[in-house]
Short mmCIF file of C-alpha atoms and ligand atoms in Angstrom, two decimals:
data_model
loop_
_atom_site.label_atom_id
_atom_site.label_comp_id
_atom_site.label_asym_id
_atom_site.label_seq_id
_atom_site.Cartn_x
_atom_site.Cartn_y
_atom_site.Cartn_z
CA UNK B 1 25.58 7.16 -2.04
CA UNK B 2 26.33 10.85 -1.69
CA UNK B 3 29.24 12.59 -3.38
CA UNK B 4 29.95 16.28 -3.81
CA UNK B 5 32.85 18.00 -5.49
CA UNK B 6 33.74 20.97 -7.59
CA UNK B 7 36.90 21.31 -9.66
CA UNK B 8 38.91 23.53 -7.32
CA UNK B 9 37.55 22.14 -4.13
CA UNK B 10 38.50 19.14 -2.16
CA UNK B 11 37.30 15.79 -3.51
CA UNK B 12 34.79 14.56 -0.95
CA UNK B 13 34.82 10.93 0.05
CA UNK B 14 31.67 9.01 -0.79
CA UNK B 15 29.56 7.86 2.12
CA UNK B 16 26.55 5.65 2.56
CA UNK B 17 23.38 7.76 2.55
CA UNK B 18 22.31 8.58 6.13
CA UNK B 19 18.85 7.00 5.75
CA UNK B 20 20.42 3.78 4.51
CA UNK B 21 23.40 3.58 6.88
CA UNK B 22 21.45 3.88 10.14
CA UNK B 23 19.96 0.51 9.26
CA UNK B 24 23.32 -1.27 9.05
CA UNK B 25 26.74 -1.43 10.72
CA UNK B 26 28.76 -1.26 7.50
CA UNK B 27 31.45 1.37 7.07
CA UNK B 28 29.99 4.84 6.54
CA UNK B 29 32.91 6.50 4.74
CA UNK B 30 33.60 4.44 1.62
CA UNK B 31 37.12 5.60 0.74
CA UNK B 32 38.36 7.18 -2.48
CA UNK B 33 38.27 5.45 -5.85
CA UNK B 34 41.58 5.57 -7.73
CA UNK B 35 40.30 8.40 -9.91
CA UNK B 36 39.24 10.43 -6.87
CA UNK B 37 42.52 9.78 -5.06
CA UNK B 38 44.55 10.94 -8.06
CA UNK B 39 42.42 14.05 -8.48
CA UNK B 40 42.78 14.95 -4.81
CA UNK B 41 46.51 14.20 -4.85
CA UNK B 42 46.89 16.51 -7.86
CA UNK B 43 45.76 19.48 -5.72
CA UNK B 44 48.75 19.18 -3.38
CA UNK B 45 51.16 22.08 -3.97
CA UNK B 46 54.25 20.01 -3.06
CA UNK B 47 55.42 22.79 -0.76
CA UNK B 48 59.16 23.23 -0.31
CA UNK B 49 58.61 23.67 3.44
CA UNK B 50 55.55 21.49 4.00
CA UNK B 51 53.68 22.72 7.07
CA UNK B 52 51.38 19.67 6.98
CA UNK B 53 54.26 17.51 8.29
CA UNK B 54 54.58 19.71 11.39
CA UNK B 55 50.91 19.08 12.15
CA UNK B 56 51.34 15.30 12.12
CA UNK B 57 52.28 13.82 15.52
CA UNK B 58 54.52 11.24 13.79
CA UNK B 59 55.71 13.54 10.98
CA UNK B 60 54.51 11.42 8.06
CA UNK B 61 56.37 12.60 4.93
CA UNK B 62 53.10 13.81 3.42
CA UNK B 63 54.09 15.53 0.15
CA UNK B 64 56.48 12.66 -0.66
CA UNK B 65 53.80 9.99 -0.36
CA UNK B 66 51.33 12.17 -2.27
CA UNK B 67 53.88 12.58 -5.08
CA UNK B 68 54.41 8.81 -5.34
CA UNK B 69 50.65 8.33 -5.43
CA UNK B 70 50.38 10.90 -8.23
CA UNK B 71 53.06 8.98 -10.14
CA UNK B 72 50.91 5.85 -9.76
CA UNK B 73 53.42 4.14 -7.44
CA UNK B 74 51.08 3.25 -4.56
CA UNK B 75 53.45 0.69 -3.05
CA UNK B 76 56.24 3.26 -2.66
CA UNK B 77 53.70 5.74 -1.27
CA UNK B 78 52.78 3.16 1.36
CA UNK B 79 56.41 2.44 2.17
CA UNK B 80 56.97 6.16 2.82
CA UNK B 81 54.02 6.33 5.20
CA UNK B 82 55.04 3.12 6.99
CA UNK B 83 58.48 4.54 7.71
CA UNK B 84 56.90 6.67 10.47
CA UNK B 85 53.33 5.37 10.87
CA UNK B 86 52.85 1.62 11.25
CA UNK B 87 49.02 1.65 11.19
CA UNK B 88 47.99 3.91 8.26
CA UNK B 89 44.77 2.03 7.41
CA UNK B 90 43.69 2.80 10.96
CA UNK B 91 44.96 6.38 11.36
CA UNK B 92 43.67 7.23 7.86
CA UNK B 93 40.22 6.39 9.24
CA UNK B 94 40.25 7.78 12.78
CA UNK B 95 42.92 10.49 13.18
CA UNK B 96 41.52 13.96 13.93
CA UNK B 97 43.16 15.26 10.74
CA UNK B 98 41.27 18.56 10.83
CA UNK B 99 43.23 19.50 13.98
CA UNK B 100 46.52 18.02 12.78
CA UNK B 101 48.03 17.80 9.28
CA UNK B 102 45.03 19.30 7.50
CA UNK B 103 44.86 22.26 9.86
CA UNK B 104 48.48 23.09 9.00
CA UNK B 105 48.08 22.60 5.22
CA UNK B 106 48.56 25.97 3.51
CA UNK B 107 46.13 25.23 0.64
CA UNK B 108 42.99 27.40 0.95
CA UNK B 109 40.96 24.15 0.72
CA UNK B 110 43.21 21.86 2.75
CA UNK B 111 44.16 18.61 1.00
CA UNK B 112 42.26 15.54 2.31
CA UNK B 113 45.46 14.00 3.65
CA UNK B 114 43.68 11.45 5.84
CA UNK B 115 41.56 10.15 2.97
CA UNK B 116 44.68 9.86 0.78
CA UNK B 117 46.51 8.02 3.55
CA UNK B 118 43.61 5.60 3.87
CA UNK B 119 43.55 5.04 0.07
CA UNK B 120 47.28 4.27 -0.01
CA UNK B 121 47.04 2.00 3.04
CA UNK B 122 44.08 0.08 1.61
CA UNK B 123 45.45 -0.31 -1.91
CA UNK B 124 49.26 -0.41 -1.54
CA UNK B 125 51.28 -3.50 -0.67
CA UNK B 126 53.40 -3.69 2.45
CA UNK B 127 57.10 -4.15 1.64
CA UNK B 128 58.36 -7.70 2.18
CA UNK B 129 59.41 -8.42 5.75
CA UNK B 130 63.18 -8.39 6.26
CA UNK B 131 63.79 -10.58 9.30
CA UNK B 132 66.62 -9.34 11.54
CA UNK B 133 69.16 -11.58 13.21
CA UNK B 134 67.47 -13.22 16.20
CA UNK B 135 68.66 -11.93 19.56
CA UNK B 136 68.63 -13.97 22.76
CA UNK B 137 66.18 -11.61 24.47
CA UNK B 138 62.52 -11.79 25.39
CA UNK B 139 60.15 -8.83 25.80
CA UNK B 140 56.61 -8.93 27.18
CA UNK B 141 53.93 -6.54 25.91
CA UNK B 142 50.74 -5.97 27.87
CA UNK B 143 47.73 -4.98 25.82
CA UNK B 144 47.01 -5.38 22.12
CA UNK B 145 45.76 -1.86 21.33
CA UNK B 146 47.62 0.38 18.85
CA UNK B 147 50.39 1.06 21.35
CA UNK B 148 51.08 -2.58 22.23
CA UNK B 149 50.83 -3.75 18.61
CA UNK B 150 53.23 -1.05 17.39
CA UNK B 151 55.77 -1.69 20.14
CA UNK B 152 55.57 -5.45 19.51
CA UNK B 153 56.14 -5.04 15.75
CA UNK B 154 59.11 -2.71 16.24
CA UNK B 155 60.78 -4.99 18.79
CA UNK B 156 60.25 -8.04 16.58
CA UNK B 157 61.85 -6.07 13.74
CA UNK B 158 64.88 -5.45 15.97
CA UNK B 159 65.18 -9.25 16.42
CA UNK B 160 63.79 -9.74 19.95
CA UNK B 161 61.46 -12.55 20.90
CA UNK B 162 58.15 -10.84 21.73
CA UNK B 163 55.14 -12.18 23.61
CA UNK B 164 52.02 -10.00 23.71
CA UNK B 165 49.39 -10.61 26.41
CA UNK B 166 45.78 -9.50 26.03
CA UNK B 167 43.10 -9.70 28.74
CA UNK B 168 40.17 -10.01 26.32
CA UNK B 169 39.33 -12.68 23.75
CA UNK B 170 39.95 -10.41 20.74
CA UNK B 171 43.08 -8.45 19.84
CA UNK B 172 43.15 -4.77 18.85
CA UNK B 173 42.19 -2.92 22.06
CA UNK B 174 39.78 -0.04 21.60
CA UNK B 175 40.08 -0.41 17.82
CA UNK B 176 38.28 -3.72 18.22
CA UNK B 177 35.96 -3.32 21.21
CA UNK B 178 35.41 0.47 21.38
CA UNK B 179 35.25 2.02 17.92
CA UNK B 180 32.21 0.61 16.09
CA UNK B 181 32.32 -1.43 12.90
CA UNK B 182 30.76 1.43 10.87
CA UNK B 183 33.88 3.51 11.55
CA UNK B 184 36.59 0.91 12.00
CA UNK B 185 35.91 -2.40 10.23
CA UNK B 186 37.13 -5.33 12.31
CA UNK B 187 38.71 -6.78 9.16
CA UNK B 188 41.12 -3.80 8.98
CA UNK B 189 42.17 -4.35 12.61
CA UNK B 190 42.51 -8.11 12.08
CA UNK B 191 44.85 -7.52 9.15
CA UNK B 192 47.12 -5.41 11.36
CA UNK B 193 47.08 -8.05 14.08
CA UNK B 194 47.92 -10.76 11.52
CA UNK B 195 50.79 -8.64 10.23
CA UNK B 196 52.24 -8.34 13.75
CA UNK B 197 51.91 -12.13 14.08
CA UNK B 198 53.66 -12.63 10.76
CA UNK B 199 56.68 -10.83 12.24
CA UNK B 200 56.98 -13.66 14.75
CA UNK B 201 55.23 -12.01 17.73
CA UNK B 202 53.45 -14.58 19.91
CA UNK B 203 49.96 -13.40 20.89
CA UNK B 204 48.29 -14.77 24.01
CA UNK B 205 44.70 -13.83 24.81
CA UNK B 206 42.51 -14.15 27.93
CA UNK B 207 45.52 -13.35 30.13
CA UNK B 208 44.98 -10.61 32.69
CA UNK B 209 48.36 -9.32 33.78
CA UNK B 210 48.25 -8.55 37.49
CA UNK B 211 45.97 -11.52 38.09
CA UNK B 212 46.76 -14.48 35.82
CA UNK B 213 50.43 -13.58 36.07
CA UNK B 214 52.21 -10.53 37.53
CA UNK B 215 54.92 -8.34 36.05
CA UNK B 216 57.33 -9.58 38.74
CA UNK B 217 56.64 -13.16 37.64
CA UNK B 218 57.26 -12.24 34.00
CA UNK B 219 60.58 -10.57 34.83
CA UNK B 220 61.87 -12.90 37.53
CA UNK B 221 60.44 -16.36 36.88
CA UNK B 222 59.87 -16.19 33.12
CA UNK B 223 63.10 -14.32 32.42
CA UNK B 224 61.70 -11.49 30.34
CA UNK B 225 64.32 -8.79 29.72
CA UNK B 226 61.76 -5.98 29.68
CA UNK B 227 58.03 -5.37 29.76
CA UNK B 228 55.99 -2.71 27.94
CA UNK B 229 52.68 -1.79 29.58
CA UNK B 230 50.07 -0.61 27.07
CA UNK B 231 46.93 -1.49 28.95
CA UNK B 232 44.96 1.60 27.91
CA UNK B 233 42.41 3.60 29.86
CA UNK B 234 39.44 1.31 30.07
CA UNK B 235 37.77 2.33 33.34
CA UNK B 236 34.86 4.70 32.71
CA UNK B 237 34.24 7.89 34.68
CA UNK B 238 30.78 8.35 36.16
CA UNK B 239 28.77 11.49 36.83
CA UNK B 240 28.29 10.80 40.54
CA UNK B 241 24.67 12.00 40.42
CA UNK B 242 21.60 10.23 41.86
CA UNK B 243 20.09 7.51 39.67
CA UNK B 244 23.26 6.12 38.05
CA UNK B 245 22.37 2.60 39.21
CA UNK B 246 18.97 2.53 37.50
CA UNK B 247 18.14 -0.02 34.81
CA UNK B 248 18.81 1.54 31.41
CA UNK B 249 21.96 3.43 32.48
CA UNK B 250 25.18 2.31 30.78
CA UNK B 251 28.73 3.52 30.62
CA UNK B 252 29.57 4.05 26.94
CA UNK B 253 32.47 1.74 27.50
CA UNK B 254 30.33 -1.20 28.56
CA UNK B 255 27.70 -0.41 25.92
CA UNK B 256 30.14 -0.31 23.00
CA UNK B 257 32.10 -3.32 24.26
CA UNK B 258 28.95 -5.41 24.42
CA UNK B 259 27.94 -4.43 20.91
CA UNK B 260 31.43 -4.95 19.49
CA UNK B 261 32.73 -8.05 21.27
CA UNK B 262 29.46 -9.92 21.59
CA UNK B 263 28.75 -9.18 17.93
CA UNK B 264 25.74 -6.96 18.59
CA UNK B 265 26.78 -5.23 15.36
CA UNK B 266 25.80 -8.37 13.43
CA UNK B 267 22.16 -8.04 14.51
CA UNK B 268 19.91 -9.86 13.57
CA UNK B 269 22.40 -12.66 12.72
CA UNK B 270 23.52 -12.34 16.37
CA UNK B 271 20.75 -11.14 18.67
CA UNK B 272 22.02 -7.96 20.28
CA UNK B 273 23.03 -8.37 23.91
CA UNK B 274 22.21 -4.71 24.67
CA UNK B 275 18.65 -3.54 25.07
CA UNK B 276 18.34 -0.01 23.81
CA UNK B 277 15.20 2.00 24.43
CA UNK B 278 13.27 4.36 22.19
CA UNK B 279 14.67 7.60 23.54
CA UNK B 280 18.36 7.69 24.38
CA UNK B 281 20.40 10.44 26.04
CA UNK B 282 24.17 10.23 25.65
CA UNK B 283 26.08 12.38 28.12
CA UNK B 284 29.35 13.79 26.76
CA UNK B 285 30.45 14.98 23.32
CA UNK B 286 33.71 13.22 22.46
CA UNK B 287 34.30 10.45 19.93
CA UNK B 288 33.07 7.88 22.43
CA UNK B 289 29.78 9.76 22.91
CA UNK B 290 29.24 10.10 19.15
CA UNK B 291 29.99 6.40 18.64
CA UNK B 292 27.51 5.44 21.37
CA UNK B 293 24.84 7.75 19.93
CA UNK B 294 25.25 6.45 16.37
CA UNK B 295 25.31 2.86 17.59
CA UNK B 296 22.02 3.46 19.44
CA UNK B 297 20.36 4.61 16.23
CA UNK B 298 21.54 1.46 14.48
CA UNK B 299 20.16 -0.68 17.30
CA UNK B 300 16.73 0.85 16.76
CA UNK B 301 16.45 3.90 19.04
CA UNK B 302 13.86 6.39 17.72
CA UNK B 303 15.50 9.50 19.14
CA UNK B 304 19.07 10.06 20.31
CA UNK B 305 20.25 13.25 22.03
CA UNK B 306 23.76 14.22 23.02
CA UNK B 307 23.68 16.12 26.32
CA UNK B 308 26.61 18.53 26.46
CA UNK B 309 27.59 21.27 28.93
CA UNK B 310 29.23 23.46 26.32
CA UNK B 311 28.30 24.24 22.69
CA UNK B 312 28.88 22.27 19.49
CA UNK B 313 31.98 24.35 18.68
CA UNK B 314 33.70 22.95 21.78
CA UNK B 315 32.76 19.28 21.22
CA UNK B 316 35.98 17.24 21.50
CA UNK B 317 34.81 14.66 18.90
CA UNK B 318 36.34 14.59 15.42
CA UNK B 319 34.54 16.97 13.05
CA UNK B 320 33.65 14.13 10.67
CA UNK B 321 31.99 12.22 13.52
CA UNK B 322 29.90 15.23 14.52
CA UNK B 323 28.82 15.82 10.92
CA UNK B 324 27.97 12.17 10.37
CA UNK B 325 26.09 11.92 13.67
CA UNK B 326 23.97 14.97 12.83
CA UNK B 327 23.28 13.71 9.31
CA UNK B 328 22.00 10.50 10.87
CA UNK B 329 19.59 12.41 13.12
CA UNK B 330 21.52 12.67 16.41
CA UNK B 331 20.55 15.93 18.14
CA UNK B 332 23.26 17.87 19.98
CA UNK B 333 21.70 19.33 23.12
CA UNK B 334 24.06 22.20 23.93
CA UNK B 335 24.57 24.02 27.25
CA UNK B 336 22.80 21.31 29.24
CA UNK B 337 24.09 19.46 32.28
CA UNK B 338 22.39 16.45 33.92
CA UNK B 339 21.83 16.65 37.68
CA UNK B 340 19.78 13.49 38.32
CA UNK B 341 18.60 10.37 36.50
CA UNK B 342 14.98 9.66 37.32
CA UNK B 343 13.45 6.17 37.61
CA UNK B 344 10.04 4.53 38.03
CA UNK B 345 9.04 2.19 40.88
CA UNK B 346 10.61 -0.79 39.09
CA UNK B 347 13.95 0.98 38.84
CA UNK B 348 13.77 1.74 35.11
CA UNK B 349 15.00 5.05 33.75
CA UNK B 350 12.19 7.45 32.84
CA UNK B 351 13.93 10.77 32.58
CA UNK B 352 16.89 13.03 33.05
CA UNK B 353 16.75 16.13 35.22
CA UNK B 354 18.99 18.78 33.64
CA UNK B 355 20.13 22.31 34.23
CA UNK B 356 20.78 24.97 31.57
CA UNK B 357 24.34 26.31 31.35
CA UNK B 358 26.08 29.37 29.97
CA UNK B 359 29.70 29.82 28.93
CA UNK B 360 32.06 31.85 31.11
CA UNK B 361 35.78 32.59 30.87
CA UNK B 362 38.25 30.10 29.35
CA UNK B 363 39.46 27.35 31.70
CA UNK B 364 42.77 25.43 31.76
CA UNK B 365 41.63 23.35 28.73
CA UNK B 366 41.43 26.56 26.69
CA UNK B 367 37.66 26.17 26.29
CA UNK B 368 35.07 28.48 27.87
CA UNK B 369 33.94 27.16 31.22
CA UNK B 370 30.28 26.05 31.50
CA UNK B 371 28.44 27.78 34.37
CA UNK B 372 25.01 26.65 35.64
CA UNK B 373 22.13 29.11 35.26
CA UNK B 374 20.15 29.03 38.54
CA UNK B 375 16.49 27.93 38.50
CA UNK B 376 16.60 26.45 35.00
CA UNK B 377 15.99 22.80 35.90
CA UNK B 378 13.87 20.80 33.48
CA UNK B 379 13.02 17.14 32.92
CA UNK B 380 13.94 15.42 29.71
CA UNK B 381 11.99 12.18 29.20
CA UNK B 382 14.31 9.29 28.18
CA UNK B 383 14.43 5.52 28.79
CA UNK B 384 18.16 4.95 28.24
CA UNK B 385 21.13 6.98 29.47
CA UNK B 386 24.66 6.36 28.21
CA UNK B 387 27.48 8.04 30.09
CA UNK B 388 30.49 9.01 27.96
CA UNK B 389 32.46 11.52 30.02
CA UNK B 390 35.92 9.97 29.75
CA UNK B 391 37.95 6.98 30.93
CA UNK B 392 40.94 6.40 33.18
CA UNK B 393 43.44 3.55 33.51
CA UNK B 394 42.54 0.44 35.47
CA UNK B 395 44.76 0.21 38.59
CA UNK B 396 45.31 -3.58 38.64
CA UNK B 397 48.83 -3.52 37.20
CA UNK B 398 49.94 -0.53 39.30
CA UNK B 399 48.63 -2.20 42.46
CA UNK B 400 50.34 -5.54 41.78
CA UNK B 401 53.74 -4.20 40.67
CA UNK B 402 55.95 -2.93 43.51
CA UNK B 403 57.91 0.17 42.56
CA UNK B 404 55.62 1.15 39.69
CA UNK B 405 54.36 4.63 40.52
CA UNK B 406 51.24 6.39 39.26
CA UNK B 407 50.06 9.99 39.13
CA UNK B 408 46.97 11.18 40.99
CA UNK B 409 45.01 10.67 37.75
CA UNK B 410 46.00 7.00 37.80
CA UNK B 411 48.37 7.22 34.81
CA UNK B 412 51.79 5.59 35.05
CA UNK B 413 54.69 7.94 35.76
CA UNK B 414 57.10 7.69 32.83
CA UNK B 415 59.70 9.55 30.78
CA UNK B 416 58.03 10.93 27.68
CA UNK B 417 60.85 10.21 25.23
CA UNK B 418 61.49 6.61 26.29
CA UNK B 419 58.41 5.38 28.16
CA UNK B 420 60.67 4.32 31.05
CA UNK B 421 58.68 3.94 34.29
CA UNK B 422 59.82 4.19 37.91
CA UNK B 423 60.51 0.45 37.85
CA UNK B 424 63.65 -1.02 36.27
CA UNK B 425 63.00 -2.95 32.99
CA UNK B 426 59.40 -1.72 32.83
CA UNK B 427 58.25 0.71 30.10
CA UNK B 428 54.86 2.16 29.25
CA UNK B 429 52.97 4.19 26.66
CA UNK B 430 49.57 4.96 25.19
CA UNK B 431 46.46 5.78 27.21
CA UNK B 432 47.68 4.11 30.42
CA UNK B 433 50.57 6.58 30.48
CA UNK B 434 48.89 9.74 29.17
CA UNK B 435 45.22 9.24 29.99
CA UNK B 436 42.65 8.77 27.21
CA UNK B 437 44.17 10.29 24.05
CA UNK B 438 44.42 9.24 20.41
CA UNK B 439 45.46 6.25 18.31
CA UNK B 440 48.37 8.06 16.68
CA UNK B 441 49.84 9.16 20.03
CA UNK B 442 49.48 5.64 21.46
CA UNK B 443 51.22 4.24 18.40
CA UNK B 444 54.03 6.78 18.57
CA UNK B 445 54.64 5.98 22.24
CA UNK B 446 54.97 2.29 21.28
CA UNK B 447 57.64 3.13 18.69
CA UNK B 448 59.64 5.32 21.05
CA UNK B 449 59.54 2.73 23.84
CA UNK B 450 60.61 -0.07 21.46
CA UNK B 451 63.66 1.96 20.48
CA UNK B 452 64.46 2.72 24.14
CA UNK B 453 64.06 -0.94 25.18
CA UNK B 454 66.28 -2.08 22.31
CA UNK B 455 68.96 0.46 23.26
CA UNK B 456 68.76 -0.51 26.96
CA UNK B 457 69.30 -4.16 26.04
CA UNK B 458 72.21 -3.38 23.71
CA UNK B 459 73.85 -1.32 26.47
CA UNK B 460 73.44 -4.17 28.95
CA UNK B 461 74.95 -6.64 26.48
CA UNK B 462 77.86 -4.28 25.90
CA UNK B 463 78.31 -3.93 29.68
CA UNK B 464 78.50 -7.74 30.02
CA UNK B 465 81.23 -7.96 27.35
CA UNK B 466 83.39 -5.17 28.90
P1 LIG Q 1 43.85 0.41 24.15
O1 LIG Q 1 43.45 0.58 22.73
O2 LIG Q 1 42.85 0.76 25.20
O3 LIG Q 1 44.33 -1.10 24.37
C1 LIG Q 1 44.66 -1.58 25.65
C2 LIG Q 1 44.54 -3.09 25.66
O4 LIG Q 1 45.10 -3.59 26.86
C3 LIG Q 1 43.10 -3.57 25.62
O5 LIG Q 1 42.94 -4.53 24.62
C4 LIG Q 1 42.87 -4.16 27.02
O6 LIG Q 1 41.96 -5.25 27.02
C5 LIG Q 1 44.28 -4.64 27.36
N1 LIG Q 1 44.51 -4.74 28.80
C6 LIG Q 1 44.13 -3.88 29.78
N2 LIG Q 1 44.55 -4.32 30.99
C7 LIG Q 1 45.21 -5.49 30.77
C8 LIG Q 1 45.85 -6.41 31.63
N3 LIG Q 1 45.91 -6.23 32.95
N4 LIG Q 1 46.41 -7.53 31.09
C9 LIG Q 1 46.35 -7.73 29.73
N5 LIG Q 1 45.75 -6.87 28.87
C10 LIG Q 1 45.19 -5.76 29.38
N6 LIG Q 1 41.23 7.90 18.95
C11 LIG Q 1 41.43 8.48 17.76
O7 LIG Q 1 42.57 8.83 17.44
N7 LIG Q 1 40.39 8.67 16.89
C12 LIG Q 1 39.14 8.24 17.15
O8 LIG Q 1 38.24 8.42 16.35
C13 LIG Q 1 38.91 7.60 18.41
N8 LIG Q 1 37.67 7.12 18.72
C14 LIG Q 1 37.49 6.44 19.88
C15 LIG Q 1 36.26 5.86 20.14
C16 LIG Q 1 36.06 5.13 21.29
C17 LIG Q 1 34.74 4.50 21.53
C18 LIG Q 1 37.11 5.01 22.24
C19 LIG Q 1 36.90 4.25 23.53
C20 LIG Q 1 38.34 5.59 22.00
C21 LIG Q 1 38.55 6.30 20.82
N9 LIG Q 1 39.79 6.85 20.51
C22 LIG Q 1 39.99 7.46 19.30
C23 LIG Q 1 40.92 6.76 21.45
C24 LIG Q 1 41.87 5.63 21.05
O9 LIG Q 1 41.14 4.50 20.67
C25 LIG Q 1 42.84 5.33 22.17
O10 LIG Q 1 43.56 6.51 22.46
C26 LIG Q 1 43.82 4.21 21.80
O11 LIG Q 1 43.14 3.03 21.46
C27 LIG Q 1 44.78 3.93 22.96
O12 LIG Q 1 45.59 2.85 22.61
P2 LIG Q 1 46.32 1.93 23.70
O13 LIG Q 1 47.06 0.90 22.92
O14 LIG Q 1 47.04 2.78 24.67
O15 LIG Q 1 45.13 1.26 24.54
FE1 LIG Q 2 50.52 19.54 0.03
FE2 LIG Q 2 49.20 21.00 1.93
FE3 LIG Q 2 51.40 19.65 2.62
FE4 LIG Q 2 51.61 21.82 1.03
S1 LIG Q 2 50.94 21.79 3.17
S2 LIG Q 2 52.66 19.83 0.76
S3 LIG Q 2 49.68 21.63 -0.15
S4 LIG Q 2 49.46 18.75 1.85
#
């Protein structure tokens, strides 16, 4: 185990040693001990105008929960966090804190707010459930990712009957089938799902809305009062270069899903259903790419390279993921763009033809645009290629729901504050509405939509009485 700290500096969370952890799928970051949490909490300046709160997409009352933790009252600390963030054990693990609360923290060595949030979530008790008066209304939720789970919990708390439909055989969305066990233990996700169930939400798996049953059928034949679509962005983008159909080419999405849902992470107890080669190239540099690269190492790859058009400074992955990936031996191949995947006569991948890039002016994303350098093609020998260049929403629901309109990017048109779509009684939020984003934003959209749905129903009831 590695651990580094000095008195005035941030208390660093312990991690499994890199050499040890690439041989297992257990969680890499081990969380604070109580002593470490209290020491880190003691560094918070308890600012009168806390800037950290502005950096949090759901405005967690950060200094207040840190103060309760310092006083030894972990349960109250958790209650404070839960008042605006319903999944702290999850966000404490995966939020990009360095670009959010911690970036805004005025301390010269920003407080490890995420690690403290995780400690409180893991060790504090949830307040007892206060069941509201049951209403005679029924809401359908589509998708059991962070957005669907949050919306379902909020609506159940308001007193509605809630039924949540999930296409796959496990609940949790990307938290369960995308993010690997070494970063997001399935047990943590299961506890959140069980909590939502304990609120009275009925969960139904293996139901593909748009095929098994349509939204029209839910609203008209099954008498749902409203539906919340939180079906995520699960369709991978491809490079559209020659060779993408060769054996040994995966989308990161398919690769991680196979490892996660078919229990590849329990190898050798479960024989892995993914064959990974010796030399793996992962194309892309976001969280998904880092997860695929680190998973490949754990499945036995000898060498794993990230192929990225820009430089490490522009990688969209969380800083912690980049650091952990590099510690584990993942190489970040900067300023490189693939132009063709090469195969042998049997159709197996044998290499990647790439072009060197240079950075030009900033583009609309605010990052410097990568520009190809002519005549710099080279061949990189690999036997596995994993493509991780983003995802978009699946169009099944949009295509089977008359009146539900999408943008050109395939996201559902909606009002940001309420999640209201172009179709009466239908709301949306999370990745299907915004495009691939983050857990905290998906969760927040679920909360906002639950409030809007509740208000819409109350208004209707009032209208009936008048
Ligand atoms: P999802 O989590 O995608 O859940 C959607 C659910 O809907 C799925 O379970 C799906 O099976 C179900 N569904 C889809 N269609 C239907 C249908 N027709 N009928 C019924 N059910 C359906 N974010 C971070 O903040 N930090 C990270 O470190 C991070 N790492 C990531 C790593 C990976 C590998 C991936 C893929 C994403 C990562 N993200 C991360 C992004 C984050 O996970 C997503 O933004 C978030 O999960 C979106 O939540 P959601 O509820 O909108 O959708
Ligand atoms: Fe504490 Fe930093 Fe927030 Fe100030 S800005 S209250 S030091 S966490």
